[in-house]
Amino acid sequence: MLCTNKTISKSFFGSSRGGEHFIVIEPDADLDLAGQIEDLERRYAAERRALGLAPGSAVFRRVFLSDAINQAKRVSESGLAMDEDGSPVALSLIQQPLLSRAKIALLAYHVDDPRGLRKKCLTPRHVLIERDSLAHLWTTGLCCGAEDAPIAVARQTRNVFDSLIAVVAGLGGTLRDNCVRTWIYVKDVDIFYNDMVASRRDLFTEQDLTAKTHFIASTGIEGACAHRYDIVAMDAYSILGLAPGQISYLNDFDYLCPTQDYNVTFERGTRIAYADRAHLMISGTASIDGAGRVVHPGDVLRQLDRALENVAALLRAGNATLNALMHLIVYLRDPADYWRIRTALAERLPDVPAVFVQGRVCRPDWLVEVEGIAIVGQEAPALPAF
């Protein structure tokens, strides 16, 4: 782990090729937008040099914005939109205001490969990373692009999933068999979340995603794209070429109930196993108990404790611990809770890069939600290499 003024990164190295690196950067909040973009790019370049990352190693960048309508175009025209060597990067631009007062922040994911990454831009929203028998599809910024008039939330939800389904099908896959993670952003989540959930539930049934098969690890949280009338936007991660036994699902019903118990359709966590490592995708997790009830209403610090207990339980189900977390995103309903939560998390997990944003959770009583990715080493030579 390397840490500078407002930069923190964490790396994983397995026994085979392919170090993985997660970098979080917050620029100087006292600068204007142009200055913050320049400061972020400077810090990012310095961190890549410190980590020894080769040009072309960037896979995914999520840029958190305080005002997407006015900022997204500026960021998409910056150096963040492509890698140093000109190769494509999956760039996610999402409005979730930073609680550090900065206008923007960056979460970046890099993969080192001595042979270089084979990257293809399939569409402006889909970047494919080909590695041996596997193809990793990173999808960002799916939305309707509604600028002139509102579109019903159910139709917007359908449209973003239909767009993903079409691209995955073009690669010979399906939503059920190949999509392993989604991030769904809902504007005014207190009002529109249930409409998104109902539409997704119907679509999943059509796609044979059920409690008897499986759902998809997901975060459904307040956020917005840069289009005025869009209510729903989505990022996703899919893997083509998966072998039997690579995917399993993380649960601990002593801590968390099945999501279908309260009529939503997502997995608490998904484990993707490789020959020398496993990735654990932890969905948005809040202070919930085994009966589906909100725990510690009104107490944000105790809710953080319970959310982390729940994450730890999910990680144990995948033979990992909280120390395996490579990054966290922390969503807070009330910005006034920021410093208490940041201090508490720094004491609990000081080496984990974390981004703190304002994002209301799907139930008003939930004051904080966390999500992240963990990586743990293993020896399973029969499985494909990462």
mmCIF file of C-alpha atoms in Angstrom:
data_model
loop_
_atom_site.group_PDB
_atom_site.id
_atom_site.type_symbol
_atom_site.label_atom_id
_atom_site.label_comp_id
_atom_site.label_asym_id
_atom_site.label_seq_id
_atom_site.Cartn_x
_atom_site.Cartn_y
_atom_site.Cartn_z
ATOM 1 C CA MET A 1 0.000 0.000 0.000
ATOM 2 C CA LEU A 2 1.251 3.460 -0.969
ATOM 3 C CA CYS A 3 -0.240 6.600 0.546
ATOM 4 C CA THR A 4 0.420 10.241 -0.285
ATOM 5 C CA ASN A 5 -1.418 13.440 0.630
ATOM 6 C CA LYS A 6 -4.719 12.629 -1.041
ATOM 7 C CA THR A 7 -3.773 9.465 -2.884
ATOM 8 C CA ILE A 8 -4.029 5.897 -1.649
ATOM 9 C CA SER A 9 -3.525 2.657 -3.549
ATOM 10 C CA LYS A 10 -3.506 -1.059 -2.860
ATOM 11 C CA SER A 11 -2.052 -3.862 -4.956
ATOM 12 C CA PHE A 12 -2.438 -7.628 -5.213
ATOM 13 C CA PHE A 13 0.140 -9.974 -6.745
ATOM 14 C CA GLY A 14 -0.703 -13.597 -7.371
ATOM 15 C CA SER A 15 1.609 -16.443 -8.255
ATOM 16 C CA SER A 16 0.978 -15.972 -11.991
ATOM 17 C CA ARG A 17 1.180 -12.926 -14.237
ATOM 18 C CA GLY A 18 -1.025 -9.968 -13.593
ATOM 19 C CA GLY A 19 -0.636 -7.650 -10.619
ATOM 20 C CA GLU A 20 -3.843 -5.743 -9.838
ATOM 21 C CA HIS A 21 -3.873 -2.192 -8.549
ATOM 22 C CA PHE A 22 -6.643 0.032 -7.179
ATOM 23 C CA ILE A 23 -5.999 3.752 -6.844
ATOM 24 C CA VAL A 24 -8.159 6.404 -5.169
ATOM 25 C CA ILE A 25 -7.333 10.083 -5.667
ATOM 26 C CA GLU A 26 -8.997 13.227 -4.339
ATOM 27 C CA PRO A 27 -7.603 16.477 -5.781
ATOM 28 C CA ASP A 28 -7.121 19.737 -3.919
ATOM 29 C CA ALA A 29 -10.658 20.907 -3.089
ATOM 30 C CA ASP A 30 -9.608 24.566 -3.030
ATOM 31 C CA LEU A 31 -8.980 24.596 -6.801
ATOM 32 C CA ASP A 32 -11.575 25.247 -9.505
ATOM 33 C CA LEU A 33 -12.705 22.379 -11.750
ATOM 34 C CA ALA A 34 -9.921 22.848 -14.300
ATOM 35 C CA GLY A 35 -7.382 22.987 -11.481
ATOM 36 C CA GLN A 36 -8.805 19.883 -9.824
ATOM 37 C CA ILE A 37 -8.675 17.919 -13.078
ATOM 38 C CA GLU A 38 -5.053 18.992 -13.581
ATOM 39 C CA ASP A 39 -4.163 18.173 -9.965
ATOM 40 C CA LEU A 40 -5.859 14.778 -10.199
ATOM 41 C CA GLU A 41 -4.040 13.928 -13.431
ATOM 42 C CA ARG A 42 -0.721 14.973 -11.914
ATOM 43 C CA ARG A 43 -1.248 12.879 -8.777
ATOM 44 C CA TYR A 44 -2.450 9.952 -10.877
ATOM 45 C CA ALA A 45 0.632 10.048 -13.114
ATOM 46 C CA ALA A 46 2.884 10.173 -10.051
ATOM 47 C CA GLU A 47 1.134 7.182 -8.492
ATOM 48 C CA ARG A 48 1.380 5.156 -11.688
ATOM 49 C CA ARG A 49 5.108 5.848 -11.750
ATOM 50 C CA ALA A 50 5.453 4.899 -8.078
ATOM 51 C CA LEU A 51 3.668 1.613 -8.734
ATOM 52 C CA GLY A 52 5.641 0.944 -11.906
ATOM 53 C CA LEU A 53 2.506 0.700 -14.023
ATOM 54 C CA ALA A 54 3.094 0.428 -17.741
ATOM 55 C CA PRO A 55 1.154 2.508 -20.278
ATOM 56 C CA GLY A 56 -1.846 0.480 -21.390
ATOM 57 C CA SER A 57 -2.475 -1.122 -17.985
ATOM 58 C CA ALA A 58 -5.584 0.929 -17.108
ATOM 59 C CA VAL A 59 -8.812 -1.078 -17.275
ATOM 60 C CA PHE A 60 -11.506 0.950 -15.505
ATOM 61 C CA ARG A 61 -11.807 4.479 -14.153
ATOM 62 C CA ARG A 62 -14.775 5.792 -12.227
ATOM 63 C CA VAL A 63 -14.854 9.560 -11.818
ATOM 64 C CA PHE A 64 -17.213 10.833 -9.145
ATOM 65 C CA LEU A 65 -18.653 14.262 -9.981
ATOM 66 C CA SER A 66 -20.442 16.888 -7.931
ATOM 67 C CA ASP A 67 -22.402 18.261 -10.948
ATOM 68 C CA ALA A 68 -22.420 15.867 -13.894
ATOM 69 C CA ILE A 69 -24.388 18.066 -16.302
ATOM 70 C CA ASN A 70 -21.721 20.751 -16.121
ATOM 71 C CA GLN A 71 -18.637 18.601 -15.505
ATOM 72 C CA ALA A 72 -18.929 15.353 -17.498
ATOM 73 C CA LYS A 73 -17.942 16.855 -20.854
ATOM 74 C CA ARG A 74 -14.839 18.510 -19.369
ATOM 75 C CA VAL A 75 -13.708 15.252 -17.765
ATOM 76 C CA SER A 76 -14.458 13.141 -20.858
ATOM 77 C CA GLU A 77 -12.218 15.477 -22.887
ATOM 78 C CA SER A 78 -9.373 15.195 -20.373
ATOM 79 C CA GLY A 79 -6.548 12.690 -20.266
ATOM 80 C CA LEU A 80 -8.686 10.414 -18.086
ATOM 81 C CA ALA A 81 -10.702 9.260 -21.095
ATOM 82 C CA MET A 82 -7.946 7.041 -22.522
ATOM 83 C CA ASP A 83 -4.760 5.337 -21.402
ATOM 84 C CA GLU A 84 -1.273 6.815 -21.773
ATOM 85 C CA ASP A 85 -0.674 4.766 -24.931
ATOM 86 C CA GLY A 86 -3.974 5.850 -26.479
ATOM 87 C CA SER A 87 -5.720 2.537 -25.757
ATOM 88 C CA PRO A 88 -9.315 2.551 -24.505
ATOM 89 C CA VAL A 89 -10.334 2.667 -20.852
ATOM 90 C CA ALA A 90 -13.782 1.958 -19.428
ATOM 91 C CA LEU A 91 -14.646 5.433 -18.114
ATOM 92 C CA SER A 92 -17.580 5.845 -15.736
ATOM 93 C CA LEU A 93 -18.777 9.384 -15.006
ATOM 94 C CA ILE A 94 -21.335 9.487 -12.232
ATOM 95 C CA GLN A 95 -22.790 12.305 -10.169
ATOM 96 C CA GLN A 96 -22.266 11.429 -6.510
ATOM 97 C CA PRO A 97 -20.922 14.496 -4.694
ATOM 98 C CA LEU A 98 -17.664 14.003 -2.843
ATOM 99 C CA LEU A 99 -17.902 14.563 0.892
ATOM 100 C CA SER A 100 -14.327 15.882 0.967
ATOM 101 C CA ARG A 101 -15.587 19.061 -0.796
ATOM 102 C CA ALA A 102 -13.697 18.193 -3.976
ATOM 103 C CA LYS A 103 -15.600 18.502 -7.240
ATOM 104 C CA ILE A 104 -14.210 15.213 -8.577
ATOM 105 C CA ALA A 105 -12.435 12.086 -7.377
ATOM 106 C CA LEU A 106 -11.025 9.022 -9.107
ATOM 107 C CA LEU A 107 -11.193 5.284 -8.508
ATOM 108 C CA ALA A 108 -8.890 3.556 -11.009
ATOM 109 C CA TYR A 109 -8.214 -0.141 -11.655
ATOM 110 C CA HIS A 110 -5.046 -1.313 -13.417
ATOM 111 C CA VAL A 111 -3.821 -4.767 -14.407
ATOM 112 C CA ASP A 112 -0.146 -5.404 -15.041
ATOM 113 C CA ASP A 113 0.590 -7.948 -17.758
ATOM 114 C CA PRO A 114 4.134 -8.420 -19.107
ATOM 115 C CA ARG A 115 2.608 -9.150 -22.504
ATOM 116 C CA GLY A 116 0.410 -6.054 -22.410
ATOM 117 C CA LEU A 117 -3.366 -5.956 -22.247
ATOM 118 C CA ARG A 118 -5.388 -6.601 -25.392
ATOM 119 C CA LYS A 119 -8.101 -3.953 -25.233
ATOM 120 C CA LYS A 120 -10.909 -3.304 -27.714
ATOM 121 C CA CYS A 121 -13.445 -0.492 -27.719
ATOM 122 C CA LEU A 122 -16.586 -2.299 -28.904
ATOM 123 C CA THR A 123 -18.750 0.808 -28.528
ATOM 124 C CA PRO A 124 -18.250 4.066 -26.620
ATOM 125 C CA ARG A 125 -19.836 2.258 -23.644
ATOM 126 C CA HIS A 126 -18.145 -1.147 -23.841
ATOM 127 C CA VAL A 127 -14.438 -2.013 -23.497
ATOM 128 C CA LEU A 128 -13.299 -5.630 -23.893
ATOM 129 C CA ILE A 129 -10.113 -6.944 -22.254
ATOM 130 C CA GLU A 130 -8.975 -10.266 -23.766
ATOM 131 C CA ARG A 131 -6.710 -12.480 -21.683
ATOM 132 C CA ASP A 132 -6.108 -16.090 -22.803
ATOM 133 C CA SER A 133 -9.447 -17.940 -22.756
ATOM 134 C CA LEU A 134 -11.346 -15.147 -20.981
ATOM 135 C CA ALA A 135 -12.733 -11.832 -22.148
ATOM 136 C CA HIS A 136 -13.592 -9.196 -19.559
ATOM 137 C CA LEU A 137 -16.292 -6.751 -20.672
ATOM 138 C CA TRP A 138 -16.429 -3.443 -18.797
ATOM 139 C CA THR A 139 -19.582 -1.464 -19.503
ATOM 140 C CA THR A 140 -20.013 2.131 -18.388
ATOM 141 C CA GLY A 141 -22.538 4.924 -18.730
ATOM 142 C CA LEU A 142 -25.538 2.992 -20.003
ATOM 143 C CA CYS A 143 -28.527 5.344 -20.025
ATOM 144 C CA CYS A 144 -31.284 6.550 -22.328
ATOM 145 C CA GLY A 145 -29.650 9.910 -23.005
ATOM 146 C CA ALA A 146 -32.957 11.659 -22.405
ATOM 147 C CA GLU A 147 -32.437 15.381 -22.987
ATOM 148 C CA ASP A 148 -35.838 16.579 -24.230
ATOM 149 C CA ALA A 149 -38.522 14.746 -22.262
ATOM 150 C CA PRO A 150 -38.874 12.247 -19.423
ATOM 151 C CA ILE A 151 -39.058 8.508 -20.099
ATOM 152 C CA ALA A 152 -40.786 6.171 -17.627
ATOM 153 C CA VAL A 153 -38.404 4.617 -15.087
ATOM 154 C CA ALA A 154 -39.507 1.100 -16.056
ATOM 155 C CA ARG A 155 -38.637 1.788 -19.695
ATOM 156 C CA GLN A 156 -35.303 3.370 -18.779
ATOM 157 C CA THR A 157 -34.409 0.291 -16.726
ATOM 158 C CA ARG A 158 -35.336 -1.958 -19.631
ATOM 159 C CA ASN A 159 -33.337 0.097 -22.072
ATOM 160 C CA VAL A 160 -30.085 -0.002 -20.102
ATOM 161 C CA PHE A 161 -30.347 -3.763 -19.546
ATOM 162 C CA ASP A 162 -31.371 -4.396 -23.177
ATOM 163 C CA SER A 163 -28.258 -2.501 -24.307
ATOM 164 C CA LEU A 164 -26.048 -4.703 -22.128
ATOM 165 C CA ILE A 165 -27.837 -7.898 -23.160
ATOM 166 C CA ALA A 166 -27.334 -7.097 -26.850
ATOM 167 C CA VAL A 167 -23.580 -6.560 -26.542
ATOM 168 C CA VAL A 168 -23.072 -9.659 -24.366
ATOM 169 C CA ALA A 169 -25.142 -11.711 -26.840
ATOM 170 C CA GLY A 170 -22.965 -10.431 -29.686
ATOM 171 C CA LEU A 171 -19.999 -11.949 -27.849
ATOM 172 C CA GLY A 172 -21.793 -15.289 -27.480
ATOM 173 C CA GLY A 173 -22.931 -14.799 -23.884
ATOM 174 C CA THR A 174 -26.041 -14.116 -21.831
ATOM 175 C CA LEU A 175 -26.923 -11.839 -18.963
ATOM 176 C CA ARG A 176 -27.517 -14.862 -16.725
ATOM 177 C CA ASP A 177 -24.296 -16.703 -17.481
ATOM 178 C CA ASN A 178 -21.819 -13.884 -17.951
ATOM 179 C CA CYS A 179 -22.742 -10.674 -16.131
ATOM 180 C CA VAL A 180 -21.176 -10.769 -12.664
ATOM 181 C CA ARG A 181 -21.673 -7.203 -11.384
ATOM 182 C CA THR A 182 -23.891 -4.180 -11.968
ATOM 183 C CA TRP A 183 -23.995 -0.686 -10.492
ATOM 184 C CA ILE A 184 -27.399 0.938 -10.940
ATOM 185 C CA TYR A 185 -27.713 4.662 -10.284
ATOM 186 C CA VAL A 186 -31.159 6.077 -9.595
ATOM 187 C CA LYS A 187 -31.875 9.791 -9.419
ATOM 188 C CA ASP A 188 -34.106 10.648 -6.426
ATOM 189 C CA VAL A 189 -33.791 7.097 -5.132
ATOM 190 C CA ASP A 190 -36.372 7.657 -2.372
ATOM 191 C CA ILE A 191 -38.984 8.168 -5.097
ATOM 192 C CA PHE A 192 -37.924 6.030 -8.049
ATOM 193 C CA TYR A 193 -36.051 3.025 -6.590
ATOM 194 C CA ASN A 194 -39.091 0.755 -6.364
ATOM 195 C CA ASP A 195 -39.974 1.370 -10.018
ATOM 196 C CA MET A 196 -36.471 0.329 -11.062
ATOM 197 C CA VAL A 197 -36.611 -2.754 -8.833
ATOM 198 C CA ALA A 198 -39.953 -3.872 -10.273
ATOM 199 C CA SER A 199 -38.761 -3.470 -13.850
ATOM 200 C CA ARG A 200 -35.505 -5.301 -13.148
ATOM 201 C CA ARG A 201 -37.379 -8.124 -11.418
ATOM 202 C CA ASP A 202 -39.601 -8.678 -14.473
ATOM 203 C CA LEU A 203 -36.650 -8.555 -16.858
ATOM 204 C CA PHE A 204 -34.651 -10.999 -14.741
ATOM 205 C CA THR A 205 -37.530 -13.478 -14.799
ATOM 206 C CA GLU A 206 -37.533 -13.289 -18.588
ATOM 207 C CA GLN A 207 -33.768 -13.841 -18.617
ATOM 208 C CA ASP A 208 -34.043 -16.878 -16.275
ATOM 209 C CA LEU A 209 -32.402 -15.065 -13.359
ATOM 210 C CA THR A 210 -34.333 -16.355 -10.365
ATOM 211 C CA ALA A 211 -33.789 -17.310 -6.741
ATOM 212 C CA LYS A 212 -33.362 -20.918 -7.948
ATOM 213 C CA THR A 213 -30.680 -19.986 -10.483
ATOM 214 C CA HIS A 214 -28.992 -16.819 -9.195
ATOM 215 C CA PHE A 215 -29.122 -13.060 -9.505
ATOM 216 C CA ILE A 216 -26.245 -10.591 -10.092
ATOM 217 C CA ALA A 217 -24.140 -8.815 -7.483
ATOM 218 C CA SER A 218 -25.284 -5.211 -7.570
ATOM 219 C CA THR A 219 -25.412 -1.805 -5.965
ATOM 220 C CA GLY A 220 -28.613 0.190 -6.398
ATOM 221 C CA ILE A 221 -27.893 3.677 -5.099
ATOM 222 C CA GLU A 222 -28.653 7.312 -5.706
ATOM 223 C CA GLY A 223 -26.622 8.781 -8.537
ATOM 224 C CA ALA A 224 -27.039 10.509 -11.872
ATOM 225 C CA CYS A 225 -25.530 10.687 -15.341
ATOM 226 C CA ALA A 226 -25.146 13.915 -17.308
ATOM 227 C CA HIS A 227 -28.542 13.798 -19.041
ATOM 228 C CA ARG A 228 -31.254 15.978 -17.630
ATOM 229 C CA TYR A 229 -34.192 13.563 -17.831
ATOM 230 C CA ASP A 230 -32.423 10.284 -17.170
ATOM 231 C CA ILE A 231 -33.491 8.653 -13.905
ATOM 232 C CA VAL A 232 -31.585 5.354 -14.343
ATOM 233 C CA ALA A 233 -27.976 4.773 -15.414
ATOM 234 C CA MET A 234 -25.831 1.644 -15.139
ATOM 235 C CA ASP A 235 -22.278 0.302 -15.193
ATOM 236 C CA ALA A 236 -21.609 -3.440 -15.457
ATOM 237 C CA TYR A 237 -18.876 -6.067 -15.578
ATOM 238 C CA SER A 238 -19.247 -9.320 -17.527
ATOM 239 C CA ILE A 239 -16.846 -12.185 -18.189
ATOM 240 C CA LEU A 240 -16.970 -14.344 -21.329
ATOM 241 C CA GLY A 241 -15.464 -17.824 -21.432
ATOM 242 C CA LEU A 242 -16.079 -18.788 -17.804
ATOM 243 C CA ALA A 243 -15.421 -22.411 -16.897
ATOM 244 C CA PRO A 244 -17.711 -24.535 -14.690
ATOM 245 C CA GLY A 245 -17.006 -23.907 -11.030
ATOM 246 C CA GLN A 246 -15.558 -20.440 -11.439
ATOM 247 C CA ILE A 247 -18.612 -18.618 -10.082
ATOM 248 C CA SER A 248 -20.156 -18.984 -6.628
ATOM 249 C CA TYR A 249 -22.397 -16.750 -4.535
ATOM 250 C CA LEU A 250 -21.721 -15.332 -1.095
ATOM 251 C CA ASN A 251 -24.282 -15.489 1.700
ATOM 252 C CA ASP A 252 -24.444 -15.749 5.477
ATOM 253 C CA PHE A 253 -28.055 -16.000 6.589
ATOM 254 C CA ASP A 254 -27.120 -15.536 10.251
ATOM 255 C CA TYR A 255 -26.276 -11.946 9.308
ATOM 256 C CA LEU A 256 -28.269 -11.124 6.178
ATOM 257 C CA CYS A 257 -31.515 -12.465 4.783
ATOM 258 C CA PRO A 258 -31.900 -13.538 1.139
ATOM 259 C CA THR A 259 -32.626 -10.432 -0.916
ATOM 260 C CA GLN A 260 -35.788 -11.938 -2.364
ATOM 261 C CA ASP A 261 -37.247 -11.917 1.168
ATOM 262 C CA TYR A 262 -37.918 -8.211 0.652
ATOM 263 C CA ASN A 263 -38.671 -8.559 -3.058
ATOM 264 C CA VAL A 264 -35.427 -7.360 -4.624
ATOM 265 C CA THR A 265 -33.274 -9.371 -6.996
ATOM 266 C CA PHE A 266 -29.536 -9.168 -6.491
ATOM 267 C CA GLU A 267 -26.793 -11.309 -4.971
ATOM 268 C CA ARG A 268 -25.129 -10.148 -1.756
ATOM 269 C CA GLY A 269 -21.785 -11.074 -3.267
ATOM 270 C CA THR A 270 -20.233 -13.053 -6.106
ATOM 271 C CA ARG A 271 -16.941 -14.950 -6.060
ATOM 272 C CA ILE A 272 -15.020 -15.450 -9.315
ATOM 273 C CA ALA A 273 -12.279 -18.057 -8.899
ATOM 274 C CA TYR A 274 -9.100 -18.237 -10.956
ATOM 275 C CA ALA A 275 -6.040 -20.474 -10.826
ATOM 276 C CA ASP A 276 -4.127 -18.308 -8.346
ATOM 277 C CA ARG A 277 -6.705 -15.876 -6.942
ATOM 278 C CA ALA A 278 -10.370 -15.148 -6.431
ATOM 279 C CA HIS A 279 -12.239 -11.885 -6.880
ATOM 280 C CA LEU A 280 -15.064 -11.226 -4.432
ATOM 281 C CA MET A 281 -17.593 -8.670 -5.642
ATOM 282 C CA ILE A 282 -19.397 -7.288 -2.587
ATOM 283 C CA SER A 283 -22.712 -5.634 -3.367
ATOM 284 C CA GLY A 284 -23.942 -2.515 -1.646
ATOM 285 C CA THR A 285 -24.280 -3.592 1.994
ATOM 286 C CA ALA A 286 -26.029 -1.735 4.809
ATOM 287 C CA SER A 287 -27.011 -2.271 8.438
ATOM 288 C CA ILE A 288 -29.464 -5.143 7.958
ATOM 289 C CA ASP A 289 -30.090 -8.280 10.015
ATOM 290 C CA GLY A 290 -31.029 -11.854 9.192
ATOM 291 C CA ALA A 291 -34.726 -10.958 9.183
ATOM 292 C CA GLY A 292 -34.282 -8.072 6.745
ATOM 293 C CA ARG A 293 -34.721 -5.347 9.365
ATOM 294 C CA VAL A 294 -32.767 -2.097 9.613
ATOM 295 C CA VAL A 295 -30.348 -2.356 12.539
ATOM 296 C CA HIS A 296 -29.458 0.685 14.711
ATOM 297 C CA PRO A 297 -31.834 3.242 13.171
ATOM 298 C CA GLY A 298 -30.604 6.792 13.688
ATOM 299 C CA ASP A 299 -27.047 5.803 14.723
ATOM 300 C CA VAL A 300 -24.703 6.108 11.736
ATOM 301 C CA LEU A 301 -21.590 4.820 13.546
ATOM 302 C CA ARG A 302 -23.301 1.658 14.752
ATOM 303 C CA GLN A 303 -24.799 1.213 11.304
ATOM 304 C CA LEU A 304 -21.283 1.357 9.831
ATOM 305 C CA ASP A 305 -20.160 -1.284 12.324
ATOM 306 C CA ARG A 306 -23.037 -3.578 11.363
ATOM 307 C CA ALA A 307 -22.508 -3.007 7.635
ATOM 308 C CA LEU A 308 -18.842 -4.002 8.020
ATOM 309 C CA GLU A 309 -19.854 -7.043 10.092
ATOM 310 C CA ASN A 310 -22.107 -8.056 7.226
ATOM 311 C CA VAL A 311 -19.335 -7.535 4.672
ATOM 312 C CA ALA A 312 -16.985 -9.606 6.849
ATOM 313 C CA ALA A 313 -19.577 -12.392 6.952
ATOM 314 C CA LEU A 314 -19.886 -12.389 3.164
ATOM 315 C CA LEU A 315 -16.113 -12.445 2.772
ATOM 316 C CA ARG A 316 -15.811 -15.381 5.200
ATOM 317 C CA ALA A 317 -18.200 -17.281 2.951
ATOM 318 C CA GLY A 318 -15.618 -16.796 0.205
ATOM 319 C CA ASN A 319 -12.563 -17.686 2.356
ATOM 320 C CA ALA A 320 -11.496 -14.059 2.772
ATOM 321 C CA THR A 321 -11.401 -11.369 5.443
ATOM 322 C CA LEU A 322 -11.816 -7.610 5.527
ATOM 323 C CA ASN A 323 -8.057 -7.321 5.013
ATOM 324 C CA ALA A 324 -8.568 -8.667 1.477
ATOM 325 C CA LEU A 325 -10.602 -5.615 0.473
ATOM 326 C CA MET A 326 -8.915 -3.701 -2.325
ATOM 327 C CA HIS A 327 -11.198 -0.687 -2.156
ATOM 328 C CA LEU A 328 -14.439 0.570 -0.651
ATOM 329 C CA ILE A 329 -17.059 3.053 -1.743
ATOM 330 C CA VAL A 330 -18.934 4.540 1.204
ATOM 331 C CA TYR A 331 -22.347 6.086 0.552
ATOM 332 C CA LEU A 332 -23.776 8.471 3.146
ATOM 333 C CA ARG A 333 -27.287 9.870 3.269
ATOM 334 C CA ASP A 334 -26.309 12.870 5.387
ATOM 335 C CA PRO A 335 -23.073 14.754 4.527
ATOM 336 C CA ALA A 336 -22.846 15.893 8.161
ATOM 337 C CA ASP A 337 -21.835 12.330 9.081
ATOM 338 C CA TYR A 338 -18.752 12.380 6.847
ATOM 339 C CA TRP A 339 -15.937 13.096 9.286
ATOM 340 C CA ARG A 340 -17.191 10.677 11.927
ATOM 341 C CA ILE A 341 -17.519 7.902 9.356
ATOM 342 C CA ARG A 342 -14.204 8.669 7.662
ATOM 343 C CA THR A 343 -12.410 8.665 11.026
ATOM 344 C CA ALA A 344 -14.077 5.431 12.121
ATOM 345 C CA LEU A 345 -13.256 3.652 8.866
ATOM 346 C CA ALA A 346 -9.646 4.880 8.923
ATOM 347 C CA GLU A 347 -9.266 3.332 12.366
ATOM 348 C CA ARG A 348 -10.879 0.070 11.273
ATOM 349 C CA LEU A 349 -9.386 -0.356 7.789
ATOM 350 C CA PRO A 350 -6.509 2.127 7.423
ATOM 351 C CA ASP A 351 -4.944 0.447 4.387
ATOM 352 C CA VAL A 352 -8.065 0.185 2.223
ATOM 353 C CA PRO A 353 -8.544 2.913 -0.404
ATOM 354 C CA ALA A 354 -11.988 4.435 0.131
ATOM 355 C CA VAL A 355 -14.159 7.010 -1.608
ATOM 356 C CA PHE A 356 -16.821 8.830 0.441
ATOM 357 C CA VAL A 357 -19.782 10.206 -1.481
ATOM 358 C CA GLN A 358 -23.265 11.469 -0.814
ATOM 359 C CA GLY A 359 -25.678 8.795 -1.962
ATOM 360 C CA ARG A 360 -28.996 7.982 -0.404
ATOM 361 C CA VAL A 361 -29.638 4.278 0.127
ATOM 362 C CA CYS A 362 -32.829 2.525 -0.935
ATOM 363 C CA ARG A 363 -34.409 2.711 2.544
ATOM 364 C CA PRO A 364 -34.524 6.105 4.272
ATOM 365 C CA ASP A 365 -33.570 4.506 7.623
ATOM 366 C CA TRP A 366 -30.242 3.355 6.203
ATOM 367 C CA LEU A 367 -27.728 6.117 6.816
ATOM 368 C CA VAL A 368 -24.664 4.406 5.324
ATOM 369 C CA GLU A 369 -23.911 1.710 2.748
ATOM 370 C CA VAL A 370 -20.591 0.219 1.660
ATOM 371 C CA GLU A 371 -19.444 -1.829 -1.309
ATOM 372 C CA GLY A 372 -16.116 -3.086 -2.549
ATOM 373 C CA ILE A 373 -13.952 -5.673 -4.236
ATOM 374 C CA ALA A 374 -11.717 -8.125 -2.383
ATOM 375 C CA ILE A 375 -8.992 -10.352 -3.815
ATOM 376 C CA VAL A 376 -7.626 -13.439 -2.084
ATOM 377 C CA GLY A 377 -4.918 -15.830 -3.205
ATOM 378 C CA GLN A 378 -5.643 -19.517 -3.831
ATOM 379 C CA GLU A 379 -4.221 -22.524 -5.633
ATOM 380 C CA ALA A 380 -6.654 -24.022 -8.121
ATOM 381 C CA PRO A 381 -4.534 -24.935 -11.166
ATOM 382 C CA ALA A 382 -7.485 -26.582 -12.942
ATOM 383 C CA LEU A 383 -9.182 -23.197 -13.295
ATOM 384 C CA PRO A 384 -8.340 -20.594 -15.940
ATOM 385 C CA ALA A 385 -5.649 -18.064 -15.070
ATOM 386 C CA PHE A 386 -6.721 -14.518 -14.435
#
